[in-house]
Coordinates of C-alpha atoms and ligand atoms in Angstrom, one line a residue:
X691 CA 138.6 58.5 150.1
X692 CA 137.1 61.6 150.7
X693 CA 132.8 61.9 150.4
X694 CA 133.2 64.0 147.9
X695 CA 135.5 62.2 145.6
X696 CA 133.3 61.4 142.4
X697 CA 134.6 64.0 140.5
X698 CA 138.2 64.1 141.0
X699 CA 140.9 62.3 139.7
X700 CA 143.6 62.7 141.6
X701 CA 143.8 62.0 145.1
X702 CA 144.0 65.4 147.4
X703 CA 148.0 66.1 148.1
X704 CA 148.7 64.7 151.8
X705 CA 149.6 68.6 152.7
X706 CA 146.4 69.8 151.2
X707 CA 144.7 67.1 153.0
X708 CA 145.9 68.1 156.6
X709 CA 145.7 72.0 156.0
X710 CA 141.9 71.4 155.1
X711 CA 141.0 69.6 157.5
X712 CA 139.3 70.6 160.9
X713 CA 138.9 67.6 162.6
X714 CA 141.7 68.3 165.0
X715 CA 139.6 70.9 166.8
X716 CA 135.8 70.3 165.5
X717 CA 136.0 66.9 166.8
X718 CA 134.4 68.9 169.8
X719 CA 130.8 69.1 168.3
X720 CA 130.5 65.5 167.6
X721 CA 127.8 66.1 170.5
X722 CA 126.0 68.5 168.6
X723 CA 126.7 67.2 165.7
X724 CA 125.3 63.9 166.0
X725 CA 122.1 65.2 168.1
X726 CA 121.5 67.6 164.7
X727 CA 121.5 64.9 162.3
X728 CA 119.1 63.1 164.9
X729 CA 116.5 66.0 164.1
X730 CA 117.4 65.9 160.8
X731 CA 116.8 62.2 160.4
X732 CA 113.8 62.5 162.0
X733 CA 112.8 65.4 160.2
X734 CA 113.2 63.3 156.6
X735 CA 111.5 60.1 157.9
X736 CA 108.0 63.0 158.7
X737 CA 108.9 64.4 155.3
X738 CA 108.4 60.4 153.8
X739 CA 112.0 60.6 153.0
X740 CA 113.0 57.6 155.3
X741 CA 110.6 55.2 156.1
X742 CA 110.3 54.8 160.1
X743 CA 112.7 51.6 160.2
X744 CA 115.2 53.7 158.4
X745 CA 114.9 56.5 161.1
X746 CA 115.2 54.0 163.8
X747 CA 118.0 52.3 162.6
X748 CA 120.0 56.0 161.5
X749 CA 118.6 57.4 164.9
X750 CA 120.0 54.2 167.0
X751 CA 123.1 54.0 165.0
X752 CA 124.2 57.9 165.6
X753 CA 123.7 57.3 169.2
X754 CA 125.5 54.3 169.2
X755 CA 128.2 56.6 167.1
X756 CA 127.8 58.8 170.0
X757 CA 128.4 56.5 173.1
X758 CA 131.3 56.0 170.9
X759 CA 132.5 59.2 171.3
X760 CA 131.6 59.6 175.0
X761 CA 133.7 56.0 175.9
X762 CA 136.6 57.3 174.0
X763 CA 136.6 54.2 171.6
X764 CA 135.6 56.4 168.4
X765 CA 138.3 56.0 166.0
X766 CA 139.2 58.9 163.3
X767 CA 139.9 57.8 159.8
X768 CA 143.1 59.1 157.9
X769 CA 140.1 60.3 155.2
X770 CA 138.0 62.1 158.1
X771 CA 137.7 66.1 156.9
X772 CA 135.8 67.1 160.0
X773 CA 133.5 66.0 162.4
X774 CA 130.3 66.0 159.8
X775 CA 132.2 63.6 157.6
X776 CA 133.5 61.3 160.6
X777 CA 130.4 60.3 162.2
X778 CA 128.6 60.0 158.6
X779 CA 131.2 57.4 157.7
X780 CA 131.1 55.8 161.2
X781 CA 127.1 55.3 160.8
X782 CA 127.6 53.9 157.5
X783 CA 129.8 51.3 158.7
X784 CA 127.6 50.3 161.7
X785 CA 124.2 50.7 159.9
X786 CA 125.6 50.1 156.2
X787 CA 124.4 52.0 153.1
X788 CA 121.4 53.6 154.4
X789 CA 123.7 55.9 156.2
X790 CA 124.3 57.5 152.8
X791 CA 120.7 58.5 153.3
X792 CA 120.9 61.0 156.3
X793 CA 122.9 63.8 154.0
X794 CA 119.6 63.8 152.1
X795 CA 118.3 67.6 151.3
X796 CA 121.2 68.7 154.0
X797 CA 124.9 70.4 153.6
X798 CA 127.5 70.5 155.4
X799 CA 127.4 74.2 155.3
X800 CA 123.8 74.5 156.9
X801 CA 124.7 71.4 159.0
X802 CA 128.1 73.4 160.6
X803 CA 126.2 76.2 161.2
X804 CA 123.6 74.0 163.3
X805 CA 126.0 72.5 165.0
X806 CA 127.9 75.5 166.0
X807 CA 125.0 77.9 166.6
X808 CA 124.4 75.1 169.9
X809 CA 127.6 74.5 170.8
X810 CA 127.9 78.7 171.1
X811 CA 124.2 78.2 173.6
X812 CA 126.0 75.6 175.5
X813 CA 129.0 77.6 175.8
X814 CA 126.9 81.0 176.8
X815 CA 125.1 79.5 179.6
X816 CA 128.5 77.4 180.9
X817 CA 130.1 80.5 181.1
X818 CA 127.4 82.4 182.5
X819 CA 127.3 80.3 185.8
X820 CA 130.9 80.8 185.9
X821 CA 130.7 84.7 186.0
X822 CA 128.0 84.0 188.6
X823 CA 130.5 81.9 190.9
X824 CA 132.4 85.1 191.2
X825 CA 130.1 87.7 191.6
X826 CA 128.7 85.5 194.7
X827 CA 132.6 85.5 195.6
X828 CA 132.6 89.5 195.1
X829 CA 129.7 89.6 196.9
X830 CA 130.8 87.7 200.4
X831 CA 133.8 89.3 200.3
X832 CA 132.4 92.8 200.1
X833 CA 129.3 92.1 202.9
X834 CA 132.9 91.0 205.2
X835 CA 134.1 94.2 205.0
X836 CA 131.4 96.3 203.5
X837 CA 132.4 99.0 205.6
X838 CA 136.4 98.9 205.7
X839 CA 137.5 102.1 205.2
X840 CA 140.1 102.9 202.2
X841 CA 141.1 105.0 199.7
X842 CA 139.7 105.5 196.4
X843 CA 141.5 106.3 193.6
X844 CA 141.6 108.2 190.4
X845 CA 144.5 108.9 188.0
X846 CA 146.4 106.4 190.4
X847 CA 146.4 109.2 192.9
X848 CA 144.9 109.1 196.1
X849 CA 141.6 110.7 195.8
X850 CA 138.3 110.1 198.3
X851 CA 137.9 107.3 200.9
X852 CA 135.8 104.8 199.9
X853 CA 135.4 100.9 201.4
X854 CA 136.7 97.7 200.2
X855 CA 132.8 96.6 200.0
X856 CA 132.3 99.6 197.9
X857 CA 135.3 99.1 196.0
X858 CA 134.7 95.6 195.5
X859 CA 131.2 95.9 194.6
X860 CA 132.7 98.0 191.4
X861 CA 133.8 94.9 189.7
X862 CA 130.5 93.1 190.5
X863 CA 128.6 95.2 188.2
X864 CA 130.5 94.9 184.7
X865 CA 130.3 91.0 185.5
X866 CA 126.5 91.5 185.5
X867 CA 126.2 93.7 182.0
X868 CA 129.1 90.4 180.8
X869 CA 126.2 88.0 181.4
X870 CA 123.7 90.5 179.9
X871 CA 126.1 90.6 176.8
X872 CA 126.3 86.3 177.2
X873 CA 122.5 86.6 177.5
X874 CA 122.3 87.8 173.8
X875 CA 125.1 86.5 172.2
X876 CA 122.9 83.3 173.2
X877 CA 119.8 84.2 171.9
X878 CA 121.3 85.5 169.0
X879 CA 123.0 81.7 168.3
X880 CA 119.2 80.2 168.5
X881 CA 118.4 80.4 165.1
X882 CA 118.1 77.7 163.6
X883 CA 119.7 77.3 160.1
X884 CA 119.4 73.7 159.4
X885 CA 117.1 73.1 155.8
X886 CA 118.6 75.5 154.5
X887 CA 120.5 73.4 152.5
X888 CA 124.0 74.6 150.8
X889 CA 122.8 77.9 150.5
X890 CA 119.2 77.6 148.0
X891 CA 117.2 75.7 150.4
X892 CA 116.1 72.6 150.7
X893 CA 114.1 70.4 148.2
X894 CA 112.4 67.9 150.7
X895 CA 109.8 69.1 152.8
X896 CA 111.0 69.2 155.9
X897 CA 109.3 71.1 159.1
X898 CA 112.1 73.1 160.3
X899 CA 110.0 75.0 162.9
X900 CA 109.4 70.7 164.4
X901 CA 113.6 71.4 164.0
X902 CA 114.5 73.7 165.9
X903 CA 112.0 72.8 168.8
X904 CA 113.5 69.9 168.5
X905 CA 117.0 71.1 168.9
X906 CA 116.5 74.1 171.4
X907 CA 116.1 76.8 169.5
X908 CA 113.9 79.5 169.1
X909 CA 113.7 80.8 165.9
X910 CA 114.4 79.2 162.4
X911 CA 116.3 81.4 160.0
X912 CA 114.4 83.5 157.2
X913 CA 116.8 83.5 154.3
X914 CA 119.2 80.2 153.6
X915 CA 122.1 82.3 151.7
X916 CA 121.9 84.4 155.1
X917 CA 122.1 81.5 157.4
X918 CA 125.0 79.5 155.4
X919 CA 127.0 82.8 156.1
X920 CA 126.0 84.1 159.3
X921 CA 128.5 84.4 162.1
X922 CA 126.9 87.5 163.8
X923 CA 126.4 85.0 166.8
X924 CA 130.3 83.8 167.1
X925 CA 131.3 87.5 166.8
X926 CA 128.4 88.6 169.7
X927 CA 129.5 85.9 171.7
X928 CA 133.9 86.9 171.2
X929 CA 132.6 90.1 172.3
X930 CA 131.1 89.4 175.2
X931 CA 134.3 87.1 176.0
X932 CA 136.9 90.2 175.4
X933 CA 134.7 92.5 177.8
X934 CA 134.5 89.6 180.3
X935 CA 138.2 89.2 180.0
X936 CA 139.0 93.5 180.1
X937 CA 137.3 93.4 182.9
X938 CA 139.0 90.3 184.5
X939 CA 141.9 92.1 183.9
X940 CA 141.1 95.1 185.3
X941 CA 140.5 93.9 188.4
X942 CA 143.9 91.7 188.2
X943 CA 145.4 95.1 187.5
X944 CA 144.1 96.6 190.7
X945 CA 144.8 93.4 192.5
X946 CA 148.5 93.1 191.6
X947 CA 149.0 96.7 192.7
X948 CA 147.0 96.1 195.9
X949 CA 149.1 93.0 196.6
X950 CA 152.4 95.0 195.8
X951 CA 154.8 95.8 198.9
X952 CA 154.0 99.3 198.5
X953 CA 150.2 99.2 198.9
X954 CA 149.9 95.8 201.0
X955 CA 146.4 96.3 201.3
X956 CA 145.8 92.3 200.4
X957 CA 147.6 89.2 200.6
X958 CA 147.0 86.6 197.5
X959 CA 146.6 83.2 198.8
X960 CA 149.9 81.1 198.5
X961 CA 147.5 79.2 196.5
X962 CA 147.3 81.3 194.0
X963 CA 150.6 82.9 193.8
X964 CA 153.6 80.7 192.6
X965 CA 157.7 81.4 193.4
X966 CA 160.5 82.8 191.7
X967 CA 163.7 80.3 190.9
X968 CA 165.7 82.7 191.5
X969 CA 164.8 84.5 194.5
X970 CA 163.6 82.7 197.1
X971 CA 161.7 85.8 199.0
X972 CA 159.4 86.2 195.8
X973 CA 156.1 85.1 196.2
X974 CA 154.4 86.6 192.5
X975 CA 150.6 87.0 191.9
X976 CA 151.0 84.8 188.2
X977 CA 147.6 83.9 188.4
X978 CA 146.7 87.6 188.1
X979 CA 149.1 88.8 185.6
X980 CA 148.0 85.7 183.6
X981 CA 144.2 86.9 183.5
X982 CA 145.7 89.9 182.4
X983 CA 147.6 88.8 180.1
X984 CA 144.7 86.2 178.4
X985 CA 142.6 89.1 178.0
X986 CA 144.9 90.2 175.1
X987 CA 144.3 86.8 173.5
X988 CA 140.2 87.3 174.3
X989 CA 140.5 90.3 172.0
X990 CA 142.7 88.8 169.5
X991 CA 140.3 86.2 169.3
X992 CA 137.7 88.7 168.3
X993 CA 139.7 90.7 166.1
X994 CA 140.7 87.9 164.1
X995 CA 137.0 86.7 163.8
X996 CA 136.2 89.6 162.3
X997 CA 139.2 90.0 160.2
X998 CA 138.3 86.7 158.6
X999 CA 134.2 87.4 158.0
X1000 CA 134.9 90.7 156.1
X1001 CA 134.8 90.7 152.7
X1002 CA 133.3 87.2 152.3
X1003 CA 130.9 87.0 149.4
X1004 CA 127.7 85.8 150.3
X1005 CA 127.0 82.4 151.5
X1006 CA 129.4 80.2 152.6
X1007 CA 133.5 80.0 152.1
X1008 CA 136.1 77.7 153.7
X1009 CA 137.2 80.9 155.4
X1010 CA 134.8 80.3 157.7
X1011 CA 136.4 77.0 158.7
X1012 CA 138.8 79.5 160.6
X1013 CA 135.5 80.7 163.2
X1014 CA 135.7 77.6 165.4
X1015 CA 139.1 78.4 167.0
X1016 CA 139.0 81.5 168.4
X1017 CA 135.8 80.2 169.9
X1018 CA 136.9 77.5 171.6
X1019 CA 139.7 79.2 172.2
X1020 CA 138.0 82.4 174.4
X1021 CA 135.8 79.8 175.9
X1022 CA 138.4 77.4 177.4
X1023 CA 140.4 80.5 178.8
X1024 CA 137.4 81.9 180.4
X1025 CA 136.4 78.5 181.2
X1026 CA 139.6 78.0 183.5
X1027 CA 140.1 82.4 184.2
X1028 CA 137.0 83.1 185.9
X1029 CA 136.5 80.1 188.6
X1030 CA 140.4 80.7 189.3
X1031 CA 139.7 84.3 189.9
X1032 CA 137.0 83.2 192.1
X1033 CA 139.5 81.5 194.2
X1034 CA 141.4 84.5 194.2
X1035 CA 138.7 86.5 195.5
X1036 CA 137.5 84.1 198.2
X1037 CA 140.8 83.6 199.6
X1038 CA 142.2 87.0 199.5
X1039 CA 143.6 88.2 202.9
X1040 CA 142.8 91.8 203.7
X1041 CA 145.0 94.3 205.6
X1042 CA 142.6 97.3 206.8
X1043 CA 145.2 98.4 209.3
X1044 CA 147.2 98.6 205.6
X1045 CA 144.5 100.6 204.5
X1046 CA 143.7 102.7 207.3
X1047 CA 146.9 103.9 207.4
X1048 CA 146.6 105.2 204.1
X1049 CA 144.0 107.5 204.2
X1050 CA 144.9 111.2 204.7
X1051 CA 142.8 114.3 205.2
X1052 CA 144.2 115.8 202.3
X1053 CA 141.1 113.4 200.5
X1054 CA 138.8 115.1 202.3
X1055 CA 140.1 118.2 200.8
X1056 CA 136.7 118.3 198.3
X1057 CA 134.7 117.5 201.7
X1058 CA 136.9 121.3 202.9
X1059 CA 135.3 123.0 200.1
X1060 CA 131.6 121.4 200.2
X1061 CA 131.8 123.0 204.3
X1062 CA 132.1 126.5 202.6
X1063 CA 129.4 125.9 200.1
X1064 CA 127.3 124.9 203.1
X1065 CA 128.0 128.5 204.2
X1066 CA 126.9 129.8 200.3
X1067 CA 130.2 129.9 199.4
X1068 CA 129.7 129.4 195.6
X1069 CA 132.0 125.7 194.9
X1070 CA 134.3 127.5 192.4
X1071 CA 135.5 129.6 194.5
X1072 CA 135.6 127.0 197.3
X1073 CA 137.3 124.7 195.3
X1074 CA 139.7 127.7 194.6
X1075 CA 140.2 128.5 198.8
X1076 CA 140.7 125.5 199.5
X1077 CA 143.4 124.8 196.7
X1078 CA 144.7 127.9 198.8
X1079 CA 144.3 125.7 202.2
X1080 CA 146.5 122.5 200.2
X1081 CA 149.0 125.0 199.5
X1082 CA 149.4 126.2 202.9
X1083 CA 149.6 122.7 204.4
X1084 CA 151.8 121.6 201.7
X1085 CA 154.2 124.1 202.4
X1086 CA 154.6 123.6 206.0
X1087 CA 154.7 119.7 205.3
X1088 CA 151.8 119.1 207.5
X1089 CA 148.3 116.9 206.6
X1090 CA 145.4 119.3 206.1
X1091 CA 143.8 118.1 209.0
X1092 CA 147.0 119.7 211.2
X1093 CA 146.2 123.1 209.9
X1094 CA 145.1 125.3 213.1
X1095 CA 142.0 127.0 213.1
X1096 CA 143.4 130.6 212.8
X1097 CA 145.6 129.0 209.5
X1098 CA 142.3 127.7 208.3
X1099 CA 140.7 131.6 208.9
X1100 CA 143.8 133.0 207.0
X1101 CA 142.5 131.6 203.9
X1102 CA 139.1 132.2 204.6
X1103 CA 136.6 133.8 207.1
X1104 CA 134.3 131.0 206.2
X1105 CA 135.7 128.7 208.4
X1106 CA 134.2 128.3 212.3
X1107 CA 135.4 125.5 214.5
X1108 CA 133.5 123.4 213.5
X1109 CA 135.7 123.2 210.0
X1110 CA 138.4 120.9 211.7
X1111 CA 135.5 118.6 211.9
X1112 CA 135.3 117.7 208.0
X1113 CA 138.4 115.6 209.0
X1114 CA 136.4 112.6 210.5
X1115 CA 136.9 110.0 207.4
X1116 CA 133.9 107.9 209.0
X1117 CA 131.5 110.9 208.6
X1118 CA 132.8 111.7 205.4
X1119 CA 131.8 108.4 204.4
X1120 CA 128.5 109.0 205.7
X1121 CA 128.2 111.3 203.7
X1122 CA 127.8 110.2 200.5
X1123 CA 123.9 108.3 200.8
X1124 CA 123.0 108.7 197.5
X1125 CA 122.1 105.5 195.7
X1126 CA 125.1 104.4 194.6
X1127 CA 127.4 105.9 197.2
X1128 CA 130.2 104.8 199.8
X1129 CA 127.8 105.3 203.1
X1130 CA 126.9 102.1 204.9
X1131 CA 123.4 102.9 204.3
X1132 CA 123.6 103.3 200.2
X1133 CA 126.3 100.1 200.7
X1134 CA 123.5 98.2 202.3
X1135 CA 121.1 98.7 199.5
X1136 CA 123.6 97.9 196.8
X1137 CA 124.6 94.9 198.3
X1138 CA 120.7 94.0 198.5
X1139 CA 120.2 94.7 195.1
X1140 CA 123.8 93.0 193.9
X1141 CA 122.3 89.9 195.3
X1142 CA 119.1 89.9 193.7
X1143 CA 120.8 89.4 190.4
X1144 CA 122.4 85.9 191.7
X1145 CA 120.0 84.2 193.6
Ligands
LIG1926 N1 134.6 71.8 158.2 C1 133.7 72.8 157.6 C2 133.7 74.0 158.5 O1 134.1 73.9 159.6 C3 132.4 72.3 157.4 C4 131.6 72.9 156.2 C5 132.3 72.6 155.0 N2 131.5 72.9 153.9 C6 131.9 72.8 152.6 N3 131.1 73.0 151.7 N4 133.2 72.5 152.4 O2 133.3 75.1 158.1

């Protein structure tokens, strides 16, 4: 029978019984679960609810409920509802009626939010060292070729050199605002919401600030109705998941395209590729159009979250059973997508010669126009000579930098002999020093301060 059977008559239809039930995935926080109902215990034997040989025997019976769980010999009863229910009946049969005690002054709906409020912490900081696993992979992988020259695009289209260390160090930074975003989403779950009873409060006088210390957490909530209903913390933490899997699949994006015969700039590892059973020459970067393709289920995840929180009426509503799944969910994908594209990274072949080969003076074409502005050319009109220059090269099918002199002069006066020299890509990278840049010198620092926020 269920624990809430007094006052029904009728047993719950067996359909009824398995649609409302959440057992099948909140099994998960029986850790949590059981280490809440620890505090809690302890919490009613300071408030004189249980008498200190009550709270040893509930304390040593919920870990013996626990080793249980962590041996794999816990076994679920056809009445288990959820998690909360399952290890209350388990203590009750190892420790006998005063199990019935440990619900005292507590619900399920400020004991849910407990548990899933840590389980969210645990997840945040799990995930966290992941992202850090591949930024350091970003990071050895750009100081190898920090300066490999290649180019940059925009549009698609070819537009400046840049390097594969600058290049690479452009996916380094959104990993670092993710963990910013996991940062918070964290210290958003640690509030504690436990005494807060089904949504009134509790009647017992329990120290909920001795609680949450207890527990981890940092804060204790301020109004009970609030903390029944608040999932503010779920949806902070599917948000930070979706912008850590965009921006997995952005770089998978660039990465498939890169990999492509018609860039060949990088080879995926066979280990990270798989075949084709059809044709035997394929060799397909899966692993990358997979990230890509989870990152549509990170926002789903998200989406649907919020779908189901809007328009609740205050407190708590079974609707909010539905907030555990997309959780887990987002956090087992990531859980599996970032250390794989860490493999990715670290064993990622490069092709400079690929690269090299590439880059044409025609991206230097803005570098043409900053020469005249050197000479107080005013840039629009630059910009609008050597659109002039472009024109001419393009007609005569040559690269910019096989324009003569005299061609150069035909456009513009402007240009001395030493024009022709804008053409060096190297010095062009040079260049651009500014913090933040492409030159080895700005690339230098960047990589300094990229590692300062892993170590
Ligand atoms: N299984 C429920 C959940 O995950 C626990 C809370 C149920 N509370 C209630 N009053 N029925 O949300």
């Amino acid at each position: 029978m269920p624990m809430w059977g007094g006052r029904f008559d009728k047993s719950t239809d067996a359909l009824v019984r398995r649609f409302n039930a959440s057992l099948p995935f909140d099994k998960r926080l029986y850790n949590e679960d059981i280490s809440g109902s620890i505090a809690w215990a302890r919490g009613l034997q300071h408030a004189g609810m249980l008498t200190s040989d009550e709270g040893e025997r509930i304390v040593s019976g919920l870990e013996q409920v626990r080793a249980e769980f962590d041996n794999g010999t816990f076994e679920f009863h056809e009445w288990d509802e959820d998690i909360h229910t399952a290890v209350e009946r388990r203590l009750t049969e190892i420790i006998g009626g005063l199990g019935g005690k440990l619900h005292t002054g507590r619900s399920r709906n400020d004991q849910v939010a407990t548990d899933f409020r840590l389980w969210v912490m645990r997840a945040c900081d799990r995930l966290s060292e992941h992202v850090v696993s591949l930024q350091r992979a970003l990071l050895i992988s750009a100081e190898e070729h920090l300066n490999t020259a290649m180019p940059g695009y925009t549009h698609l289209q070819p537009a400046q050199p840049i390097t594969w260390g600058h290049w690479v160090l452009a996916h380094f930074w959104p990993l670092a605002r993710d963990r910013q975003r996991l940062a918070h989403a964290r210290a958003q779950s640690a509030t504690l919401p436990l005494g807060s009873g089904a949504l009134a409060g509790s009647a017992f006088p329990v120290d909920r600030a001795a609680l949450a210390d207890a527990l981890g957490f940092s804060e204790i909530s301020q109004n009970s109705i609030d903390a029944v209903s608040d999932r503010d913390f779920a949806a902070d933490f599917l948000y930070s998941a979706a912008m850590l899997g965009i921006h997995l699949s952005r770089l998978s994006e660039q990465l498939i395209l890169f990999n492509s015969a018609e860039f060949g700039f990088v080879i995926v590892d066979d280990a990270y590729a798989t075949g084709s059973s059809l044709l035997p020459q394929k060799k397909n970067p899966d692993t990358l159009e997979l990230t890509r393709g989870k990152s549509g289920r990170l926002i789903g995840c998200l989406a649907g979250l919020l779908a189901t929180l809007k328009g609740l009426p205050t407190a708590y509503d079974k609707d909010m059973q539905e907030d555990k799944e997309p959780l887990f969910n987002a956090a087992d994908t990531l859980e599996l997508a970032l250390p794989v594209m860490g493999g990715v990274i670290s064993t990622l072949q490069l092709r400079p010669e690929k690269m090299a080969a590439r880059l044409q003076s025609g991206m230097l074409a803005s570098d043409l126009a900053d020469y005249l502005v050197k000479r107080a050319v005013p840039f629009r009109e630059a910009h609008e000579l050597v659109g002039n220059v472009v024109r001419l090269a393009e007609g005569r099918a040559v690269a910019l930098a096989e324009l003569s002199l005299s061609e150069l002069q035909s456009v513009s006066t402007d240009f001395e002999a030493d024009a022709l020299d804008v053409f060096d890509m190297q010095a062009a990278l040079n260049r651009r020093k500014l913090v933040g840049g492409t030159s080895p010198e700005a690339l230098q620092q960047q990589l300094r301060a990229a590692w300062t926020q892993v170590s």
